PDB file of C-alpha atoms in Angstrom:
ATOM      1  CA  MET A 223       5.606  11.093 -35.938  1.00  0.00           C
ATOM      2  CA  VAL A 224       5.888  12.203 -32.290  1.00  0.00           C
ATOM      3  CA  ALA A 225       2.754  14.347 -32.648  1.00  0.00           C
ATOM      4  CA  HIS A 226       0.885  11.333 -34.078  1.00  0.00           C
ATOM      5  CA  GLN A 227       2.002   9.139 -31.149  1.00  0.00           C
ATOM      6  CA  GLN A 228       0.888  11.783 -28.651  1.00  0.00           C
ATOM      7  CA  THR A 229      -2.492  12.123 -30.375  1.00  0.00           C
ATOM      8  CA  THR A 230      -2.925   8.353 -30.423  1.00  0.00           C
ATOM      9  CA  GLY A 231      -1.923   8.162 -26.743  1.00  0.00           C
ATOM     10  CA  ASN A 232      -4.391  10.914 -25.843  1.00  0.00           C
ATOM     11  CA  ARG A 233      -7.164   9.134 -27.752  1.00  0.00           C
ATOM     12  CA  LEU A 234      -6.414   5.904 -25.890  1.00  0.00           C
ATOM     13  CA  GLN A 235      -6.455   7.683 -22.514  1.00  0.00           C
ATOM     14  CA  ASN A 236      -9.746   9.399 -23.378  1.00  0.00           C
ATOM     15  CA  ALA A 237     -11.285   6.149 -24.624  1.00  0.00           C
ATOM     16  CA  THR A 238     -10.248   4.352 -21.436  1.00  0.00           C
ATOM     17  CA  ARG A 239     -11.635   7.144 -19.250  1.00  0.00           C
ATOM     18  CA  ASP A 240     -14.892   7.159 -21.257  1.00  0.00           C
ATOM     19  CA  HIS A 241     -15.130   3.356 -21.006  1.00  0.00           C
ATOM     20  CA  LEU A 242     -14.702   3.445 -17.227  1.00  0.00           C
ATOM     21  CA  SER A 243     -17.238   6.232 -16.864  1.00  0.00           C
ATOM     22  CA  CYS A 244     -19.738   4.353 -19.036  1.00  0.00           C
ATOM     23  CA  ARG A 245     -19.245   1.157 -17.044  1.00  0.00           C
ATOM     24  CA  ARG A 246     -19.955   2.939 -13.766  1.00  0.00           C
ATOM     25  CA  ARG A 247     -23.047   4.748 -15.160  1.00  0.00           C
ATOM     26  CA  CYS A 248     -24.394   1.484 -16.591  1.00  0.00           C
ATOM     27  CA  PHE A 249     -23.867  -0.317 -13.312  1.00  0.00           C
ATOM     28  CA  ARG A 250     -25.678   2.409 -11.394  1.00  0.00           C
ATOM     29  CA  LEU A 251     -28.613   2.251 -13.798  1.00  0.00           C
ATOM     30  CA  ILE A 252     -28.861  -1.534 -13.582  1.00  0.00           C
ATOM     31  CA  LEU A 253     -28.998  -1.350  -9.782  1.00  0.00           C
ATOM     32  CA  GLY A 254     -31.438   1.539  -9.831  1.00  0.00           C
ATOM     33  CA  TYR A 255     -28.968   4.085  -8.497  1.00  0.00           C
ATOM     34  CA  SER A 256     -28.843   7.674  -9.637  1.00  0.00           C
ATOM     35  CA  THR A 257     -26.263   8.474 -12.298  1.00  0.00           C
ATOM     36  CA  THR A 258     -24.867  11.421 -10.352  1.00  0.00           C
ATOM     37  CA  LYS A 259     -22.282  11.065  -7.631  1.00  0.00           C
ATOM     38  CA  GLY A 260     -23.563  11.421  -4.109  1.00  0.00           C
ATOM     39  CA  GLU A 261     -26.398   9.663  -2.361  1.00  0.00           C
ATOM     40  CA  ASN A 262     -26.715   6.017  -3.468  1.00  0.00           C
ATOM     41  CA  ASP A 263     -23.135   5.982  -4.806  1.00  0.00           C
ATOM     42  CA  VAL A 264     -22.159   2.423  -5.717  1.00  0.00           C
ATOM     43  CA  GLY A 265     -18.677   2.634  -4.249  1.00  0.00           C
ATOM     44  CA  LEU A 266     -16.167   0.375  -5.931  1.00  0.00           C
ATOM     45  CA  ILE A 267     -16.252  -1.724  -9.043  1.00  0.00           C
ATOM     46  CA  LEU A 268     -13.426  -4.204  -9.647  1.00  0.00           C
ATOM     47  CA  PHE A 269     -13.278  -5.366 -13.239  1.00  0.00           C
ATOM     48  CA  PRO A 270     -10.920  -6.643 -15.942  1.00  0.00           C
ATOM     49  CA  GLY A 271      -9.187  -3.999 -18.016  1.00  0.00           C
ATOM     50  CA  ASP A 272     -10.193  -5.752 -21.220  1.00  0.00           C
ATOM     51  CA  GLY A 273     -12.346  -2.920 -22.582  1.00  0.00           C
ATOM     52  CA  ASN A 274     -15.452  -5.110 -22.536  1.00  0.00           C
ATOM     53  CA  THR A 275     -18.303  -3.629 -20.477  1.00  0.00           C
ATOM     54  CA  SER A 276     -20.002  -7.027 -20.372  1.00  0.00           C
ATOM     55  CA  SER A 277     -17.080  -8.722 -18.592  1.00  0.00           C
ATOM     56  CA  PRO A 278     -17.864  -9.925 -15.067  1.00  0.00           C
ATOM     57  CA  ASP A 279     -17.089  -7.558 -12.220  1.00  0.00           C
ATOM     58  CA  VAL A 280     -17.374  -7.161  -8.463  1.00  0.00           C
ATOM     59  CA  ALA A 281     -19.250  -4.145  -7.118  1.00  0.00           C
ATOM     60  CA  CYS A 282     -19.679  -3.078  -3.532  1.00  0.00           C
ATOM     61  CA  SER A 283     -19.975  -0.052  -1.332  1.00  0.00           C
ATOM     62  CA  TYR A 284     -16.840   1.388   0.221  1.00  0.00           C
ATOM     63  CA  GLY A 285     -17.965   0.043   3.591  1.00  0.00           C
ATOM     64  CA  GLY A 286     -18.740  -3.352   2.089  1.00  0.00           C
ATOM     65  CA  PHE A 287     -15.293  -3.514   0.509  1.00  0.00           C
ATOM     66  CA  ALA A 288     -13.657  -2.567   3.816  1.00  0.00           C
ATOM     67  CA  ALA A 289     -15.652  -5.249   5.673  1.00  0.00           C
ATOM     68  CA  PHE A 290     -14.827  -7.845   2.999  1.00  0.00           C
ATOM     69  CA  ARG A 291     -11.109  -7.097   3.264  1.00  0.00           C
ATOM     70  CA  GLY A 292     -11.369  -7.189   7.050  1.00  0.00           C
ATOM     71  CA  GLN A 293     -12.860 -10.692   6.802  1.00  0.00           C
ATOM     72  CA  LEU A 294     -10.025 -11.743   4.465  1.00  0.00           C
ATOM     73  CA  ALA A 295      -7.435 -10.339   6.877  1.00  0.00           C
ATOM     74  CA  GLN A 296      -9.091 -12.245   9.724  1.00  0.00           C
ATOM     75  CA  ALA A 297      -8.806 -15.446   7.669  1.00  0.00           C
ATOM     76  CA  GLU A 298      -5.102 -14.641   7.288  1.00  0.00           C
ATOM     77  CA  GLY A 299      -4.710 -14.324  11.057  1.00  0.00           C
ATOM     78  CA  PHE A 300      -4.536 -10.569  11.598  1.00  0.00           C
ATOM     79  CA  THR A 301      -6.844  -7.617  12.106  1.00  0.00           C
ATOM     80  CA  LEU A 302      -6.872  -5.089   9.275  1.00  0.00           C
ATOM     81  CA  SER A 303      -7.623  -2.153  11.592  1.00  0.00           C
ATOM     82  CA  GLU A 304      -4.316  -2.804  13.401  1.00  0.00           C
ATOM     83  CA  MET A 305      -2.352  -2.359  10.167  1.00  0.00           C
ATOM     84  CA  TRP A 306      -0.540   0.756   9.059  1.00  0.00           C
ATOM     85  CA  GLY A 307      -2.809   2.712   6.749  1.00  0.00           C
ATOM     86  CA  PHE A 308      -5.952   1.369   8.431  1.00  0.00           C
ATOM     87  CA  GLY A 309      -5.749   3.172  11.754  1.00  0.00           C
ATOM     88  CA  GLY A 310      -3.132   0.963  13.357  1.00  0.00           C
ATOM     89  CA  ASP A 311       0.630   1.079  13.526  1.00  0.00           C
ATOM     90  CA  ARG A 312       1.486  -2.523  12.680  1.00  0.00           C
ATOM     91  CA  PRO A 313       3.712  -2.604   9.576  1.00  0.00           C
ATOM     92  CA  TRP A 314       2.809  -4.826   6.635  1.00  0.00           C
ATOM     93  CA  SER A 315       6.222  -6.432   6.949  1.00  0.00           C
ATOM     94  CA  ASP A 316       4.876  -8.138  10.121  1.00  0.00           C
ATOM     95  CA  VAL A 317       2.409 -10.234   8.129  1.00  0.00           C
ATOM     96  CA  SER A 318       2.905 -12.663   5.295  1.00  0.00           C
ATOM     97  CA  THR A 319       0.023 -13.045   2.890  1.00  0.00           C
ATOM     98  CA  SER A 320      -0.295 -13.319  -0.862  1.00  0.00           C
ATOM     99  CA  LEU A 321      -3.432 -11.173  -0.460  1.00  0.00           C
ATOM    100  CA  GLU A 322      -1.425  -8.076   0.467  1.00  0.00           C
ATOM    101  CA  PRO A 323      -1.888  -6.371  -2.942  1.00  0.00           C
ATOM    102  CA  LEU A 324      -5.664  -6.572  -2.380  1.00  0.00           C
ATOM    103  CA  LEU A 325      -5.631  -5.749   1.319  1.00  0.00           C
ATOM    104  CA  ASP A 326      -3.013  -2.991   1.492  1.00  0.00           C
ATOM    105  CA  ARG A 327      -4.648  -0.386  -0.723  1.00  0.00           C
ATOM    106  CA  PRO A 328      -6.892   2.644  -0.259  1.00  0.00           C
ATOM    107  CA  ASP A 329     -10.634   2.104   0.112  1.00  0.00           C
ATOM    108  CA  ASP A 330     -11.538   4.840  -2.325  1.00  0.00           C
ATOM    109  CA  GLY A 331     -10.905   3.124  -5.634  1.00  0.00           C
ATOM    110  CA  GLY A 332      -8.467   3.784  -8.395  1.00  0.00           C
ATOM    111  CA  GLY A 333      -5.443   1.750  -9.278  1.00  0.00           C
ATOM    112  CA  GLU A 334      -5.034  -1.754 -10.547  1.00  0.00           C
ATOM    113  CA  LEU A 335      -3.512  -5.151  -9.965  1.00  0.00           C
ATOM    114  CA  SER A 336      -1.315  -6.705 -12.621  1.00  0.00           C
ATOM    115  CA  PRO A 337      -2.174 -10.081 -14.169  1.00  0.00           C
ATOM    116  CA  THR A 338       0.750 -11.522 -12.177  1.00  0.00           C
ATOM    117  CA  GLU A 339      -0.675 -10.133  -8.926  1.00  0.00           C
ATOM    118  CA  CYS A 340      -4.099 -11.523  -9.868  1.00  0.00           C
ATOM    119  CA  ALA A 341      -2.595 -14.962 -10.409  1.00  0.00           C
ATOM    120  CA  ALA A 342      -0.794 -14.785  -7.052  1.00  0.00           C
ATOM    121  CA  LEU A 343      -4.050 -13.950  -5.224  1.00  0.00           C
ATOM    122  CA  LEU A 344      -6.079 -16.821  -6.626  1.00  0.00           C
ATOM    123  CA  PRO A 345      -4.743 -19.880  -4.745  1.00  0.00           C
ATOM    124  CA  ARG A 346      -5.081 -18.253  -1.327  1.00  0.00           C
ATOM    125  CA  LEU A 347      -8.485 -16.741  -2.131  1.00  0.00           C
ATOM    126  CA  GLU A 348      -9.703 -20.174  -3.295  1.00  0.00           C
ATOM    127  CA  ALA A 349      -8.456 -21.748  -0.053  1.00  0.00           C
ATOM    128  CA  ILE A 350     -10.220 -19.090   2.024  1.00  0.00           C
ATOM    129  CA  VAL A 351     -13.489 -19.618   0.134  1.00  0.00           C
ATOM    130  CA  ASP A 352     -13.224 -23.363   0.796  1.00  0.00           C
ATOM    131  CA  GLN A 353     -12.644 -22.606   4.488  1.00  0.00           C
ATOM    132  CA  TRP A 354     -15.580 -20.161   4.588  1.00  0.00           C
ATOM    133  CA  ARG A 355     -17.948 -22.858   3.267  1.00  0.00           C
ATOM    134  CA  ASN A 356     -17.804 -24.470   6.717  1.00  0.00           C
ATOM    135  CA  GLU A 357     -17.943 -21.303   8.828  1.00  0.00           C
ATOM    136  CA  ALA A 358     -21.330 -19.993   9.925  1.00  0.00           C
ATOM    137  CA  ASP A 359     -20.025 -16.580  11.025  1.00  0.00           C
ATOM    138  CA  VAL A 360     -18.873 -15.485   7.556  1.00  0.00           C
ATOM    139  CA  PRO A 361     -21.462 -13.179   5.976  1.00  0.00           C
ATOM    140  CA  ARG A 362     -22.960 -14.597   2.794  1.00  0.00           C
ATOM    141  CA  ALA A 363     -22.127 -11.314   1.026  1.00  0.00           C
ATOM    142  CA  HIS A 364     -18.409 -11.864   1.704  1.00  0.00           C
ATOM    143  CA  PHE A 365     -18.572 -15.445   0.486  1.00  0.00           C
ATOM    144  CA  ASP A 366     -20.365 -14.341  -2.708  1.00  0.00           C
ATOM    145  CA  ALA A 367     -17.951 -11.437  -3.262  1.00  0.00           C
ATOM    146  CA  ALA A 368     -14.960 -13.754  -2.910  1.00  0.00           C
ATOM    147  CA  GLN A 369     -16.424 -16.209  -5.417  1.00  0.00           C
ATOM    148  CA  GLN A 370     -17.163 -13.423  -7.898  1.00  0.00           C
ATOM    149  CA  LEU A 371     -13.709 -11.944  -7.373  1.00  0.00           C
ATOM    150  CA  MET A 372     -12.189 -15.333  -8.252  1.00  0.00           C
ATOM    151  CA  VAL A 373     -14.139 -15.304 -11.537  1.00  0.00           C
ATOM    152  CA  VAL A 374     -12.838 -11.827 -12.349  1.00  0.00           C
ATOM    153  CA  LEU A 375      -9.258 -12.673 -11.334  1.00  0.00           C
ATOM    154  CA  ARG A 376      -9.265 -15.792 -13.523  1.00  0.00           C
ATOM    155  CA  LEU A 377     -10.452 -13.711 -16.472  1.00  0.00           C
ATOM    156  CA  CYS A 378      -7.701 -11.129 -15.870  1.00  0.00           C
ATOM    157  CA  VAL A 379      -5.103 -13.891 -15.845  1.00  0.00           C
ATOM    158  CA  ALA A 380      -6.547 -15.620 -18.933  1.00  0.00           C
ATOM    159  CA  LYS A 381      -6.703 -12.385 -20.942  1.00  0.00           C
ATOM    160  CA  ASP A 382      -3.465 -11.018 -19.461  1.00  0.00           C
ATOM    161  CA  VAL A 383      -5.147  -7.761 -18.409  1.00  0.00           C
ATOM    162  CA  GLU A 384      -5.095  -5.754 -15.197  1.00  0.00           C
ATOM    163  CA  LEU A 385      -7.779  -5.813 -12.545  1.00  0.00           C
ATOM    164  CA  LEU A 386      -9.023  -2.239 -12.366  1.00  0.00           C
ATOM    165  CA  PHE A 387     -10.524  -0.520  -9.336  1.00  0.00           C
ATOM    166  CA  LEU A 388     -13.045   2.210 -10.099  1.00  0.00           C
TER     167      LEU A 388
END
């Protein structure tokens, strides 16, 4: 019985890894990127952990993701580069934002947000998007990314699945 559970667990881990790899390769092909890591690397893809490669996602370069999070931090009243883990020494305990699970994470992908964390992000992200509608200095790419992220977060909450970072 234990051997069967381990085999089943290994199959699930392999299937998940294969699914994530396929999703990234497909995304690169759609955008015209090479399918090998290196030049033209997509960066990050944020998507629901529902196993469906056709689910909506958010894709951006590492630099684009960093700039997007910097814009979110600015909307929350602080500068991301001043924060611990981003080149600064200001502790996260000095700021209060429901966006912390999205902001206080490495830029290089990996990890996830729980459905509960996704639900907690949504109200503040929606308020920021409403605010950004009236601000000329917010890049259109950040506005679009925030709107798409809201779609993905809502799906994660509705399906009770994690938001995965690849």
